[in-house]
């Protein structure tokens, strides 16, 4: 048995019980793992549906160009479908999005224009405005417009909702979904509510977005809008695809809680999911006190963790934002444990032999080279040996003639993990400037000592 093309593999994603992160909640908590779609996100479903509906209505013609403002996942679905169906794609996105997501779109041959995040949606530089302009200017173009295109929610009415109903044998009591365009929650909830009007639908929002306040007061409060880190959910306007009538409530989750829960899903459940899955589970934990043992909760996991390698799955990124305050070793703690130690350096003009003798006396195998006190390069024992074996006369030449690229510099807060990745066969140490402005060298030996003392 085979599929005729990759698009036919979209859907029928698994429902997986969460066992650890939600252990303090009553009821059965199930994650709908949308990462098994071929574009690794739930957005494959609506991307294909939008294209097929546009083909049927004649808006998208053979050989046409698909234009969209997308944070990545919708673009991935559109780009994949465009390859199979023979369309060109131009996407606009914001500078907040992971580089991985943008590169993935380019991998499918799509053109991507990156626009500034911190401008109003009606600003001509915004990714919404740029995509609308392109849709007018590019010949034979069709703008998918996932925010207002009803095919988006319809895809989830036709696919996601029925799958959840069947997979839970109609036992679902709660649907928990991060809300961006609103397509997933509105379409799936509409279907499920038709089957059982008592199902509770909880939308997950983020601080900096307008949904929660609008649901509670009917006011689109511009003061609620500010930049946030969480990806995929929350908006600064009201997309037509958010059907507030099928959503019981919105819960806001902080960037920090969303990021940390995203990591916990991998660490505790073995599920490598994206940022909005972490946000949805964190939101469920905030709301979950009202659950009872017979409840069956379905949480949507929209996309895959690989798109967040430089973010939620990067400890330095988490630490820089104050999201992670663990006792992990940093350059500072390595220096503290080692105690004071003068860093020996050689001046560029010093001869190779002089430098070698100095290294021998001090029993060191590598040395930073300075010019007017500034570190500019390095020399290792093997650099000297190789040079002298080739040409013994070099021994009186200045050491700069054989010096190689400097050891990398890190700062005092750099984690031991990061330092370890910087140390390799070409760089057997890193340099760090301490608070008094002195340069210190950290070698593999220092790292091993620091670790063995924990
Ligand atoms: C990672 C991620 N999570 C959640 C969402 C929100 O889904 P929807 O747009 O269907 O509301 C999106 C949408 O872009 C997304 O990319």
Coordinates of N, CA, C and O in Angstrom, one line a residue, residues 65-210:
X65 N 0.7 32.0 -7.9 CA 1.6 32.2 -6.8 C 0.8 32.3 -5.5 O -0.2 33.1 -5.4
X66 N 1.2 31.5 -4.5 CA 0.5 31.6 -3.2 C 1.3 32.6 -2.3 O 2.5 32.5 -2.2
X67 N 0.5 33.5 -1.8 CA 1.1 34.5 -0.9 C 0.5 34.4 0.5 O -0.7 34.1 0.6
X68 N 1.4 34.5 1.5 CA 0.8 34.4 2.9 C 1.7 35.1 3.9 O 2.9 35.0 3.8
X69 N 1.1 35.7 4.9 CA 1.8 36.1 6.1 C 1.8 34.9 7.0 O 0.7 34.5 7.5
X70 N 2.9 34.3 7.3 CA 2.9 33.1 8.1 C 4.1 33.0 9.1 O 5.2 33.5 8.7
X71 N 3.8 32.5 10.3 CA 4.9 32.4 11.3 C 5.7 31.1 11.0 O 6.5 30.7 11.8
X72 N 5.4 30.4 10.0 CA 6.2 29.2 9.6 C 5.4 28.0 9.4 O 5.6 27.4 8.3
X73 N 4.5 27.6 10.3 CA 3.9 26.3 10.2 C 2.9 26.3 9.0 O 2.9 25.3 8.2
X74 N 2.1 27.3 8.9 CA 1.2 27.4 7.7 C 2.0 27.5 6.4 O 1.6 26.8 5.4
X75 N 3.1 28.2 6.5 CA 3.9 28.3 5.3 C 4.5 27.0 4.9 O 4.5 26.6 3.7
X76 N 4.8 26.2 5.9 CA 5.4 24.8 5.6 C 4.3 24.0 4.9 O 4.6 23.3 3.9
X77 N 3.1 24.0 5.4 CA 2.0 23.2 4.8 C 1.8 23.8 3.4 O 1.6 23.0 2.4
X78 N 1.7 25.1 3.2 CA 1.4 25.7 1.9 C 2.6 25.3 0.9 O 2.3 25.0 -0.2
X79 N 3.8 25.5 1.4 CA 5.0 25.3 0.6 C 5.0 23.8 0.1 O 5.3 23.5 -1.1
X80 N 4.7 22.9 1.0 CA 4.7 21.5 0.7 C 3.7 21.2 -0.4 O 3.9 20.5 -1.4
X81 N 2.5 21.7 -0.2 CA 1.4 21.5 -1.1 C 1.7 22.2 -2.4 O 1.4 21.6 -3.5
X82 N 2.4 23.3 -2.4 CA 2.7 24.0 -3.6 C 3.7 23.2 -4.5 O 3.6 23.2 -5.7
X83 N 4.6 22.6 -3.8 CA 5.6 21.7 -4.6 C 4.8 20.6 -5.3 O 5.0 20.4 -6.5
X84 N 3.9 19.9 -4.5 CA 3.2 18.8 -5.1 C 2.3 19.3 -6.3 O 2.1 18.6 -7.3
X85 N 1.7 20.5 -6.1 CA 0.6 21.0 -7.0 C 1.2 21.9 -8.1 O 0.4 22.4 -8.9
X86 N 2.5 22.3 -7.9 CA 3.0 23.2 -9.0 C 2.7 24.7 -8.9 O 2.5 25.3 -9.9
X87 N 2.7 25.2 -7.6 CA 2.6 26.7 -7.4 C 3.9 27.3 -6.9 O 4.7 26.6 -6.3
X88 N 4.0 28.6 -7.1 CA 5.1 29.3 -6.5 C 4.6 29.9 -5.2 O 3.4 30.1 -5.0
X89 N 5.5 30.1 -4.2 CA 5.1 30.6 -2.9 C 6.0 31.8 -2.5 O 7.2 31.7 -2.6
X90 N 5.3 32.8 -2.0 CA 6.0 34.0 -1.4 C 5.4 34.2 0.0 O 4.2 34.4 0.2
X91 N 6.3 34.1 1.1 CA 5.8 34.3 2.4 C 6.4 35.5 3.1 O 7.5 35.8 2.8
X92 N 5.6 36.2 3.9 CA 6.1 37.2 4.8 C 6.0 36.7 6.2 O 5.1 36.0 6.6
X93 N 7.1 37.0 7.0 CA 7.1 36.6 8.4 C 7.7 37.6 9.2 O 8.2 38.7 8.7
X94 N 7.8 37.4 10.5 CA 8.4 38.4 11.4 C 9.7 38.0 11.9 O 10.1 36.8 11.9
X95 N 10.5 39.1 12.3 CA 11.8 38.8 12.8 C 11.8 38.1 14.2 O 12.9 37.8 14.7
X96 N 10.7 37.8 14.7 CA 10.6 37.1 16.0 C 10.7 35.6 15.8 O 10.9 34.8 16.7
X97 N 10.4 35.2 14.6 CA 10.3 33.7 14.4 C 11.6 33.0 14.4 O 12.6 33.6 14.0
X98 N 11.6 31.7 14.8 CA 12.8 31.0 14.8 C 13.5 30.9 13.4 O 12.7 30.8 12.4
X99 N 14.8 31.0 13.4 CA 15.5 30.9 12.1 C 15.2 29.5 11.5 O 15.1 29.4 10.3
X100 N 15.1 28.5 12.3 CA 14.8 27.2 11.8 C 13.6 27.1 11.0 O 13.5 26.5 10.0
X101 N 12.5 27.9 11.5 CA 11.2 27.8 10.8 C 11.4 28.5 9.4 O 10.8 28.0 8.4
X102 N 12.1 29.6 9.3 CA 12.3 30.3 8.1 C 13.1 29.5 7.1 O 12.8 29.4 5.9
X103 N 14.2 28.9 7.6 CA 15.0 28.0 6.7 C 14.2 26.9 6.2 O 14.4 26.4 5.0
X104 N 13.3 26.3 7.0 CA 12.5 25.2 6.6 C 11.6 25.6 5.4 O 11.5 24.8 4.5
X105 N 11.1 26.8 5.4 CA 10.3 27.3 4.3 C 11.1 27.4 3.0 O 10.7 27.0 1.9
X106 N 12.3 27.9 3.2 CA 13.2 28.1 2.0 C 13.6 26.7 1.5 O 13.9 26.6 0.3
X107 N 13.7 25.7 2.4 CA 14.0 24.4 1.9 C 13.1 23.9 0.8 O 13.4 23.1 0.0
X108 N 11.8 24.3 0.9 CA 10.8 23.9 -0.1 C 10.8 24.8 -1.3 O 9.9 24.7 -2.2
X109 N 11.8 25.7 -1.4 CA 11.9 26.6 -2.5 C 11.0 27.8 -2.4 O 10.9 28.6 -3.4
X110 N 10.4 28.1 -1.2 CA 9.6 29.2 -1.1 C 10.5 30.5 -0.9 O 11.6 30.4 -0.4
X111 N 9.9 31.7 -1.3 CA 10.6 32.9 -1.0 C 10.1 33.5 0.3 O 8.9 33.5 0.5
X112 N 11.0 33.9 1.2 CA 10.5 34.4 2.5 C 11.0 35.8 2.7 O 12.2 36.1 2.6
X113 N 10.1 36.7 3.1 CA 10.4 38.1 3.4 C 10.2 38.3 4.9 O 9.1 38.1 5.4
X114 N 11.3 38.7 5.6 CA 11.2 38.9 7.0 C 10.9 40.3 7.3 O 11.6 41.2 6.9
X115 N 9.8 40.6 8.1 CA 9.4 41.9 8.4 C 9.5 42.2 9.9 O 9.5 41.3 10.7
X116 N 9.5 43.5 10.3 CA 9.6 43.8 11.8 C 8.4 43.3 12.6 O 7.3 43.4 12.1
X117 N 8.7 42.8 13.8 CA 7.6 42.4 14.7 C 6.8 43.5 15.3 O 5.6 43.6 15.4
X118 N 7.6 44.5 15.8 CA 7.1 45.5 16.7 C 6.5 46.7 15.9 O 6.8 47.9 16.2
X119 N 5.6 46.4 15.0 CA 4.8 47.5 14.3 C 3.4 47.0 14.3 O 3.1 45.8 14.3
X120 N 2.5 48.0 14.2 CA 1.0 47.7 14.2 C 0.6 46.9 13.0 O 1.3 47.0 11.9
X121 N -0.4 46.1 13.1 CA -0.8 45.3 11.9 C -1.1 46.1 10.7 O -0.9 45.6 9.5
X122 N -1.6 47.4 10.9 CA -1.9 48.2 9.7 C -0.7 49.0 9.2 O -0.8 49.8 8.3
X123 N 0.4 48.9 9.9 CA 1.6 49.6 9.4 C 2.1 49.0 8.1 O 2.1 47.7 8.0
X124 N 2.5 49.8 7.1 CA 2.8 49.2 5.8 C 4.0 48.3 5.9 O 4.2 47.5 5.0
X125 N 4.8 48.3 7.0 CA 5.9 47.4 7.1 C 5.6 46.0 7.7 O 6.3 45.1 7.8
X126 N 4.3 45.9 8.3 CA 4.0 44.7 9.0 C 3.9 43.6 8.0 O 3.7 43.7 6.8
X127 N 4.0 42.3 8.6 CA 4.0 41.2 7.6 C 2.6 41.0 7.0 O 2.5 40.4 6.0
X128 N 1.6 41.5 7.7 CA 0.2 41.4 7.1 C 0.2 42.3 5.9 O -0.3 41.9 4.8
X129 N 0.6 43.6 6.1 CA 0.5 44.6 5.1 C 1.4 44.2 3.8 O 0.9 44.4 2.7
X130 N 2.6 43.7 4.1 CA 3.5 43.4 3.0 C 2.9 42.3 2.2 O 2.9 42.3 0.9
X131 N 2.3 41.3 2.8 CA 1.7 40.2 2.1 C 0.5 40.7 1.3 O 0.3 40.2 0.1
X132 N -0.3 41.6 1.8 CA -1.5 42.1 1.1 C -1.0 42.9 -0.2 O -1.6 42.7 -1.3
X133 N 0.1 43.6 0.0 CA 0.6 44.4 -1.1 C 1.1 43.5 -2.2 O 0.8 43.7 -3.4
X134 N 1.8 42.5 -1.8 CA 2.3 41.5 -2.8 C 1.2 40.8 -3.6 O 1.3 40.6 -4.8
X135 N 0.1 40.5 -2.8 CA -1.0 39.8 -3.4 C -1.6 40.7 -4.5 O -2.1 40.1 -5.5
X136 N -1.5 42.0 -4.4 CA -2.1 42.9 -5.4 C -1.1 43.0 -6.6 O -1.5 43.1 -7.7
X137 N 0.2 43.0 -6.2 CA 1.2 43.4 -7.3 C 1.7 42.2 -8.1 O 2.0 42.3 -9.3
X138 N 1.8 41.0 -7.4 CA 2.3 39.8 -8.2 C 1.2 39.3 -9.1 O 0.1 39.1 -8.6
X139 N 1.5 39.1 -10.4 CA 0.5 38.6 -11.3 C 0.0 37.2 -10.9 O 0.8 36.4 -10.4
X140 N -1.2 36.9 -11.1 CA -1.8 35.6 -10.8 C -1.6 35.1 -9.4 O -1.3 33.9 -9.1
X141 N -1.7 36.0 -8.4 CA -1.4 35.7 -7.0 C -2.7 35.5 -6.3 O -3.7 36.1 -6.6
X142 N -2.6 34.6 -5.3 CA -3.7 34.4 -4.4 C -3.2 34.4 -2.9 O -2.2 33.7 -2.6
X143 N -3.8 35.3 -2.1 CA -3.4 35.3 -0.7 C -4.3 34.4 0.1 O -5.5 34.5 0.1
X144 N -3.6 33.4 0.8 CA -4.4 32.4 1.5 C -5.2 33.0 2.7 O -6.3 32.6 3.0
X145 N -4.6 34.0 3.4 CA -5.2 34.7 4.5 C -5.8 33.8 5.5 O -7.0 33.8 5.7
X146 N -4.9 33.1 6.2 CA -5.3 32.1 7.2 C -6.2 32.7 8.3 O -6.9 32.0 8.9
X147 N -6.0 34.0 8.6 CA -6.7 34.6 9.7 C -8.2 34.6 9.4 O -9.1 34.4 10.3
X148 N -8.6 35.0 8.2 CA -10.0 35.2 7.9 C -10.6 34.2 6.9 O -11.8 34.2 6.7
X149 N -9.7 33.3 6.4 CA -10.2 32.3 5.4 C -11.0 31.2 6.1 O -10.4 30.4 6.9
X150 N -12.3 31.0 5.8 CA -13.1 30.0 6.5 C -12.6 28.6 6.3 O -12.9 27.7 7.1
X151 N -11.9 28.4 5.2 CA -11.4 27.0 4.9 C -10.4 26.5 6.1 O -10.3 25.3 6.3
X152 N -9.8 27.5 6.7 CA -8.9 27.2 7.9 C -9.7 26.4 9.0 O -9.4 25.2 9.3
X153 N -10.7 27.1 9.5 CA -11.5 26.4 10.6 C -12.2 25.2 10.0 O -12.3 24.2 10.7
X154 N -12.6 25.3 8.8 CA -13.4 24.1 8.2 C -12.5 22.8 8.1 O -13.0 21.8 8.3
X155 N -11.2 23.0 7.9 CA -10.3 21.8 7.9 C -10.4 21.1 9.2 O -10.4 19.9 9.3
X156 N -10.5 21.9 10.3 CA -10.5 21.2 11.6 C -11.9 20.7 12.0 O -12.0 19.8 12.7
X157 N -12.9 21.3 11.4 CA -14.3 20.8 11.5 C -14.4 19.5 10.8 O -15.0 18.6 11.3
X158 N -13.7 19.4 9.7 CA -13.8 18.1 8.9 C -12.8 17.0 9.4 O -13.1 15.9 9.1
X159 N -11.7 17.4 9.9 CA -10.7 16.4 10.3 C -10.4 16.3 11.8 O -10.6 15.3 12.4
X160 N -9.9 17.4 12.3 CA -9.4 17.3 13.7 C -10.5 17.0 14.7 O -10.3 16.1 15.6
X161 N -11.6 17.7 14.6 CA -12.8 17.4 15.4 C -13.2 15.9 15.4 O -13.2 15.2 16.4
X162 N -13.5 15.4 14.1 CA -14.0 14.0 14.0 C -12.9 13.0 14.5 O -13.3 12.0 15.2
X163 N -11.6 13.3 14.3 CA -10.6 12.4 14.8 C -10.6 12.3 16.3 O -10.6 11.2 16.9
X164 N -10.8 13.4 16.9 CA -10.8 13.5 18.4 C -12.0 12.7 18.9 O -11.9 12.0 19.9
X165 N -13.1 13.0 18.3 CA -14.4 12.3 18.7 C -14.2 10.8 18.6 O -14.6 10.1 19.6
X166 N -13.7 10.3 17.5 CA -13.6 8.9 17.3 C -12.5 8.3 18.3 O -12.7 7.2 18.9
X167 N -11.4 9.0 18.4 CA -10.3 8.4 19.2 C -10.6 8.4 20.7 O -10.1 7.5 21.4
X168 N -11.5 9.2 21.1 CA -11.9 9.2 22.6 C -13.3 8.4 22.7 O -13.9 8.4 23.8
X169 N -13.7 7.9 21.6 CA -15.0 7.2 21.6 C -16.1 8.1 22.2 O -17.0 7.6 23.0
X170 N -16.0 9.3 21.8 CA -17.1 10.3 22.3 C -17.0 10.7 23.7 O -17.9 11.3 24.3
X171 N -15.9 10.3 24.4 CA -15.8 10.5 25.9 C -15.1 11.9 26.2 O -15.0 12.3 27.4
X172 N -14.6 12.6 25.2 CA -14.0 13.9 25.5 C -14.9 14.8 26.3 O -16.1 14.9 25.9
X173 N -14.4 15.4 27.3 CA -15.1 16.4 28.1 C -14.6 17.8 28.0 O -15.3 18.8 28.2
X174 N -13.3 17.9 27.7 CA -12.6 19.2 27.6 C -11.7 19.3 26.4 O -10.9 18.3 26.2
X175 N -11.7 20.4 25.7 CA -10.7 20.6 24.6 C -9.9 21.8 24.9 O -10.4 22.9 25.3
X176 N -8.6 21.6 24.9 CA -7.7 22.7 25.3 C -6.7 23.0 24.1 O -6.0 22.2 23.7
X177 N -6.8 24.3 23.7 CA -6.1 24.6 22.4 C -5.4 26.0 22.5 O -6.1 27.0 22.8
X178 N -4.2 26.1 22.1 CA -3.6 27.4 22.0 C -4.2 28.1 20.7 O -4.4 27.5 19.7
X179 N -4.5 29.4 20.9 CA -5.2 30.1 19.8 C -4.4 31.1 19.1 O -3.8 32.0 19.7
X180 N -4.3 31.0 17.8 CA -3.6 32.0 17.0 C -4.6 32.6 16.0 O -5.3 33.5 16.2
X181 N -4.7 31.9 14.8 CA -5.7 32.4 13.8 C -7.1 32.0 14.4 O -8.1 32.5 13.9
X182 N -7.1 31.0 15.3 CA -8.4 30.5 15.8 C -9.0 29.3 15.0 O -10.0 28.7 15.4
X183 N -8.3 29.0 13.9 CA -8.8 27.9 13.0 C -9.0 26.6 13.8 O -10.0 25.9 13.7
X184 N -7.9 26.2 14.5 CA -7.9 24.9 15.2 C -9.1 24.8 16.2 O -9.9 23.9 16.2
X185 N -9.1 25.8 17.1 CA -10.1 25.7 18.2 C -11.5 25.8 17.6 O -12.4 25.1 18.0
X186 N -11.7 26.7 16.7 CA -13.1 27.0 16.3 C -13.6 25.9 15.5 O -14.8 25.4 15.8
X187 N -12.8 25.3 14.6 CA -13.3 24.2 13.7 C -13.5 22.9 14.5 O -14.6 22.3 14.5
X188 N -12.5 22.6 15.4 CA -12.6 21.3 16.1 C -13.8 21.5 17.2 O -14.6 20.5 17.3
X189 N -13.8 22.6 17.8 CA -14.9 22.8 18.9 C -16.3 22.8 18.2 O -17.2 22.2 18.8
X190 N -16.4 23.4 17.1 CA -17.7 23.4 16.5 C -18.2 22.0 16.2 O -19.3 21.6 16.5
X191 N -17.3 21.2 15.7 CA -17.7 19.8 15.4 C -18.0 19.0 16.7 O -19.1 18.4 16.9
X192 N -17.1 19.2 17.7 CA -17.3 18.4 18.9 C -18.6 18.9 19.7 O -19.3 18.1 20.3
X193 N -18.8 20.2 19.7 CA -20.0 20.7 20.3 C -21.3 20.2 19.7 O -22.3 20.1 20.3
X194 N -21.2 20.0 18.3 CA -22.4 19.5 17.7 C -22.7 18.1 18.2 O -23.8 17.6 18.3
X195 N -21.6 17.3 18.4 CA -21.7 16.0 18.9 C -22.2 16.0 20.4 O -23.0 15.1 20.8
X196 N -21.6 16.9 21.2 CA -21.9 16.9 22.6 C -21.8 18.4 23.1 O -20.7 18.9 23.3
X197 N -22.9 19.1 23.2 CA -22.8 20.5 23.5 C -22.2 20.8 24.9 O -21.9 22.0 25.2
X198 N -22.0 19.7 25.7 CA -21.5 20.0 27.1 C -20.0 20.0 27.2 O -19.4 20.3 28.2
X199 N -19.3 19.7 26.0 CA -17.9 19.7 26.0 C -17.4 21.1 26.3 O -17.8 22.1 25.7
X200 N -16.4 21.2 27.3 CA -15.8 22.5 27.6 C -14.7 22.8 26.6 O -13.9 21.9 26.4
X201 N -14.6 24.1 26.2 CA -13.6 24.5 25.3 C -12.7 25.6 25.9 O -13.3 26.7 26.2
X202 N -11.5 25.3 26.2 CA -10.6 26.3 26.8 C -9.5 26.8 25.8 O -8.8 26.0 25.3
X203 N -9.5 28.1 25.5 CA -8.5 28.6 24.6 C -7.3 29.1 25.4 O -7.5 29.7 26.5
X204 N -6.1 28.8 24.9 CA -4.9 29.3 25.6 C -4.4 30.5 24.9 O -4.2 30.5 23.7
X205 N -4.2 31.6 25.7 CA -3.8 32.9 25.2 C -2.4 33.2 25.8 O -1.9 32.5 26.7
X206 N -1.8 34.3 25.4 CA -0.6 34.7 26.0 C -0.6 36.2 26.4 O -1.5 36.9 25.9
X207 N 0.2 36.5 27.4 CA 0.3 37.9 27.8 C 0.8 38.8 26.7 O 1.8 38.4 26.1
X208 N 0.1 39.9 26.4 CA 0.5 40.7 25.2 C -0.5 40.5 24.1 O -0.4 41.2 23.0
X209 N -1.5 39.6 24.3 CA -2.5 39.3 23.2 C -3.9 39.8 23.7 O -4.1 40.0 24.9
X210 N -4.8 39.9 22.7 CA -6.1 40.6 23.0 C -7.2 39.6 23.3 O -8.3 40.0 23.7

